[in-house]
């Protein structure tokens, strides 16, 4: 039963995580959709060109994530090796965000994580339970040629973590339990902070949740405490809202809608 007219709708955040966005774009651009041919994406990490993703055909040829691009090329003569283009990924995320606007008017593009955040609590009046909407979105996005992992949680930060692991988190108590089982290196913290947690012996997020907040702040600073507060819903977490171009230009609305419905543009 949906909340009454004067009852506030409980916030429910859905994260759409695209773990193979660069690879999906590369395969979509090929004439055969990348089927059967080995494809790999490389990026410059610490001054070296390394593999950051590859399709099953490349994996069967022995290519692995973290391998030097030069070594990968020696394993498969037919390897299609493409450099990562973060601008193309950003543009794809914005097109996908515009497509998702049919399901939620509160959308945020999270570029560092190749993710989208949708507030779907209010959408339940039209589309039913959040998990059912998530399955609907997953099915439709897969038809557009994208691999997506979906998670739901009461807070944006928890949803982003849930999206990477396909978790459905119903309450703050569930955040503590389900997110608590994740390794600390999954948290959206800076590398020095994650290293400090490892040095102090914290391996699971639950270990951090149990630590008194004052002690955590004294050891790692306010930014970590603030992050955990946002994760658990104890601190506001405003997000920059995405607005599709069609909202501002009626003259382009039909063209824009046509593009969104075409897999070639997504």
XYZ file of C-alpha atoms in Angstrom:
266
model
C 0.000 0.000 0.000
C 1.416 3.385 -0.979
C 1.672 6.230 1.573
C -1.334 8.512 1.931
C -1.470 11.935 0.386
C -0.102 13.745 3.418
C 2.451 11.125 4.463
C 6.075 11.824 3.474
C 7.463 9.300 1.034
C 10.521 7.492 2.379
C 13.605 8.230 0.298
C 14.787 5.324 -1.793
C 17.925 5.637 -3.906
C 18.690 3.368 -6.829
C 22.215 3.190 -8.216
C 22.881 1.975 -11.731
C 26.509 0.909 -11.991
C 28.051 0.307 -15.415
C 31.146 -1.832 -14.704
C 32.088 -2.296 -18.367
C 31.035 1.051 -19.820
C 34.164 1.649 -21.929
C 34.024 -1.913 -23.256
C 30.302 -1.679 -24.015
C 30.898 1.511 -25.995
C 33.774 -0.054 -27.925
C 31.784 -3.165 -28.826
C 28.747 -1.112 -29.827
C 30.917 0.922 -32.211
C 32.217 -2.181 -33.994
C 30.449 -3.546 -37.062
C 29.671 -6.909 -35.435
C 28.986 -5.589 -31.958
C 32.247 -7.068 -30.706
C 30.889 -10.609 -30.807
C 33.525 -13.298 -31.215
C 36.481 -10.907 -31.438
C 38.793 -10.200 -28.499
C 38.395 -6.633 -27.237
C 40.346 -4.898 -24.488
C 40.447 -1.404 -23.021
C 43.704 0.129 -21.841
C 44.486 3.150 -19.694
C 47.603 4.870 -18.416
C 48.253 3.951 -14.783
C 51.443 5.087 -13.081
C 52.972 5.889 -16.454
C 52.233 2.490 -17.993
C 49.566 1.434 -20.463
C 47.679 -1.425 -18.818
C 44.524 -3.438 -19.485
C 41.568 -2.236 -17.408
C 38.840 -4.362 -18.999
C 38.361 -7.043 -21.638
C 35.587 -9.172 -23.096
C 35.252 -12.986 -22.711
C 36.995 -13.651 -26.036
C 40.053 -11.728 -24.828
C 39.968 -13.523 -21.474
C 40.002 -16.872 -23.259
C 43.150 -15.727 -25.064
C 44.851 -15.216 -21.700
C 44.432 -11.459 -21.411
C 43.881 -10.247 -17.861
C 43.078 -6.957 -16.165
C 46.271 -5.289 -14.945
C 48.384 -6.803 -17.720
C 50.597 -4.502 -19.759
C 48.980 -3.590 -23.061
C 52.129 -4.572 -24.930
C 51.993 -8.057 -23.389
C 48.315 -8.405 -24.256
C 49.020 -7.700 -27.910
C 51.443 -10.630 -28.054
C 48.743 -13.056 -26.892
C 46.130 -12.363 -29.543
C 46.965 -11.093 -33.022
C 43.332 -10.145 -33.605
C 43.012 -8.222 -30.336
C 41.111 -4.950 -30.720
C 42.944 -2.771 -28.189
C 41.358 0.614 -27.532
C 42.387 3.407 -25.195
C 39.900 4.514 -22.600
C 38.034 7.721 -23.472
C 36.582 9.182 -20.321
C 34.777 11.931 -22.232
C 32.896 9.308 -24.248
C 31.952 7.529 -21.013
C 30.689 10.795 -19.518
C 28.595 11.504 -22.601
C 27.148 7.982 -22.503
C 26.245 8.386 -18.823
C 24.424 11.626 -19.588
C 22.478 9.981 -22.416
C 21.555 7.140 -20.093
C 20.572 9.640 -17.396
C 18.270 11.366 -19.871
C 16.758 7.991 -20.736
C 16.200 7.257 -17.022
C 14.326 10.538 -16.621
C 11.158 8.670 -17.586
C 11.385 6.862 -14.235
C 12.644 9.593 -11.900
C 12.996 13.368 -11.929
C 15.836 13.249 -9.371
C 18.929 11.894 -11.112
C 22.605 12.448 -10.459
C 25.529 11.420 -12.670
C 28.433 9.993 -10.646
C 31.317 9.998 -13.107
C 34.134 8.558 -10.971
C 32.094 5.411 -10.402
C 30.435 5.159 -13.843
C 27.126 5.232 -12.031
C 23.774 6.961 -11.991
C 21.736 7.753 -8.895
C 17.943 7.846 -9.113
C 15.599 8.766 -6.275
C 12.796 6.231 -6.795
C 10.829 6.543 -3.559
C 8.425 8.939 -5.235
C 8.345 6.774 -8.360
C 6.716 3.881 -6.535
C 3.288 5.455 -6.982
C 3.631 4.997 -10.740
C 5.942 2.005 -11.125
C 5.446 -0.084 -8.007
C 8.129 -1.378 -5.597
C 11.683 -0.187 -6.138
C 13.079 -3.689 -6.700
C 10.527 -4.353 -9.442
C 11.416 -1.058 -11.101
C 15.072 -2.016 -10.870
C 14.456 -5.253 -12.754
C 12.489 -3.370 -15.393
C 15.303 -0.872 -15.873
C 17.905 -3.655 -15.971
C 16.025 -5.474 -18.726
C 15.548 -2.362 -20.834
C 19.126 -1.138 -20.462
C 20.515 -4.542 -21.401
C 18.570 -4.304 -24.654
C 20.443 -1.068 -25.330
C 23.736 -2.965 -25.137
C 24.905 -2.016 -21.653
C 25.884 -4.248 -18.767
C 24.477 -2.817 -15.544
C 24.459 -3.728 -11.873
C 21.669 -2.251 -9.763
C 21.441 -1.593 -6.034
C 18.931 0.164 -3.797
C 19.415 1.816 -0.397
C 18.022 4.605 1.811
C 21.039 6.900 1.221
C 22.967 7.884 -1.918
C 26.343 6.702 -0.626
C 24.945 3.342 0.454
C 23.169 2.978 -2.893
C 26.437 3.510 -4.786
C 28.035 0.667 -2.835
C 24.913 -1.464 -3.217
C 24.949 -0.867 -6.963
C 28.405 -2.379 -7.313
C 27.251 -5.563 -5.563
C 23.591 -5.840 -6.564
C 22.328 -5.307 -3.008
C 18.823 -4.303 -1.922
C 19.072 -2.420 1.376
C 15.796 -1.515 3.043
C 16.848 0.349 6.193
C 19.748 2.027 7.965
C 20.078 -1.091 10.119
C 20.492 -3.081 6.923
C 23.178 -0.635 5.777
C 25.192 -1.475 8.872
C 24.735 -5.200 8.294
C 25.096 -5.529 4.503
C 27.619 -2.749 3.835
C 29.409 -3.848 6.988
C 30.319 -7.097 5.253
C 32.217 -5.318 2.479
C 35.971 -4.825 2.553
C 37.100 -1.369 3.583
C 38.777 -0.823 0.209
C 35.268 -0.694 -1.326
C 34.531 2.585 0.451
C 34.601 5.859 -1.479
C 37.597 7.217 0.399
C 40.938 8.545 -0.787
C 43.796 6.104 -1.258
C 45.804 7.364 1.783
C 42.725 6.964 3.983
C 42.117 3.430 2.752
C 45.772 2.589 3.332
C 45.547 3.999 6.856
C 42.560 1.766 7.593
C 44.513 -1.266 6.375
C 47.506 -0.269 8.496
C 45.279 -0.003 11.567
C 43.975 -3.503 10.936
C 40.497 -2.625 9.654
C 39.567 -5.108 6.930
C 35.771 -4.981 6.927
C 33.519 -1.945 7.008
C 31.776 -3.356 10.088
C 35.041 -2.840 11.975
C 34.837 0.884 11.247
C 31.164 1.100 12.191
C 32.034 -0.276 15.637
C 34.778 2.280 16.229
C 33.696 5.293 18.340
C 33.292 8.290 16.074
C 35.589 10.527 18.120
C 38.352 7.949 17.917
C 37.828 7.602 14.153
C 37.971 11.367 13.672
C 41.120 11.619 15.765
C 42.840 8.923 13.689
C 41.622 9.740 10.161
C 40.133 13.228 10.206
C 36.671 14.695 9.772
C 36.289 13.770 6.096
C 36.075 10.050 6.918
C 33.564 10.683 9.711
C 31.466 12.866 7.432
C 31.518 10.177 4.747
C 30.279 7.549 7.191
C 27.593 9.965 8.409
C 26.353 10.376 4.824
C 26.551 6.632 4.279
C 24.361 5.963 7.321
C 21.975 8.843 6.746
C 23.162 10.935 9.681
C 24.277 13.856 7.516
C 22.585 15.476 4.491
C 23.997 14.382 1.151
C 22.846 16.869 -1.512
C 23.584 15.795 -5.074
C 23.882 17.839 -8.234
C 20.735 17.158 -10.217
C 20.886 16.141 -13.856
C 18.420 17.749 -16.259
C 18.056 16.362 -19.784
C 18.360 18.826 -22.674
C 14.707 18.230 -23.585
C 13.651 20.044 -20.410
C 15.116 23.265 -21.729
C 14.432 23.114 -25.448
C 11.033 22.004 -26.695
C 12.299 22.330 -30.272
C 14.766 19.487 -29.676
C 12.471 17.261 -27.650
C 11.352 14.995 -30.504
C 14.896 14.639 -31.861
C 16.234 13.952 -28.383
C 13.595 11.334 -27.651
C 14.384 9.623 -30.954
C 18.055 9.471 -30.034
C 17.349 8.026 -26.591
C 15.257 5.243 -28.030
C 17.974 4.238 -30.494
C 20.726 1.864 -29.282
C 23.062 3.524 -31.774
C 22.915 6.717 -29.709
C 23.101 4.981 -26.350
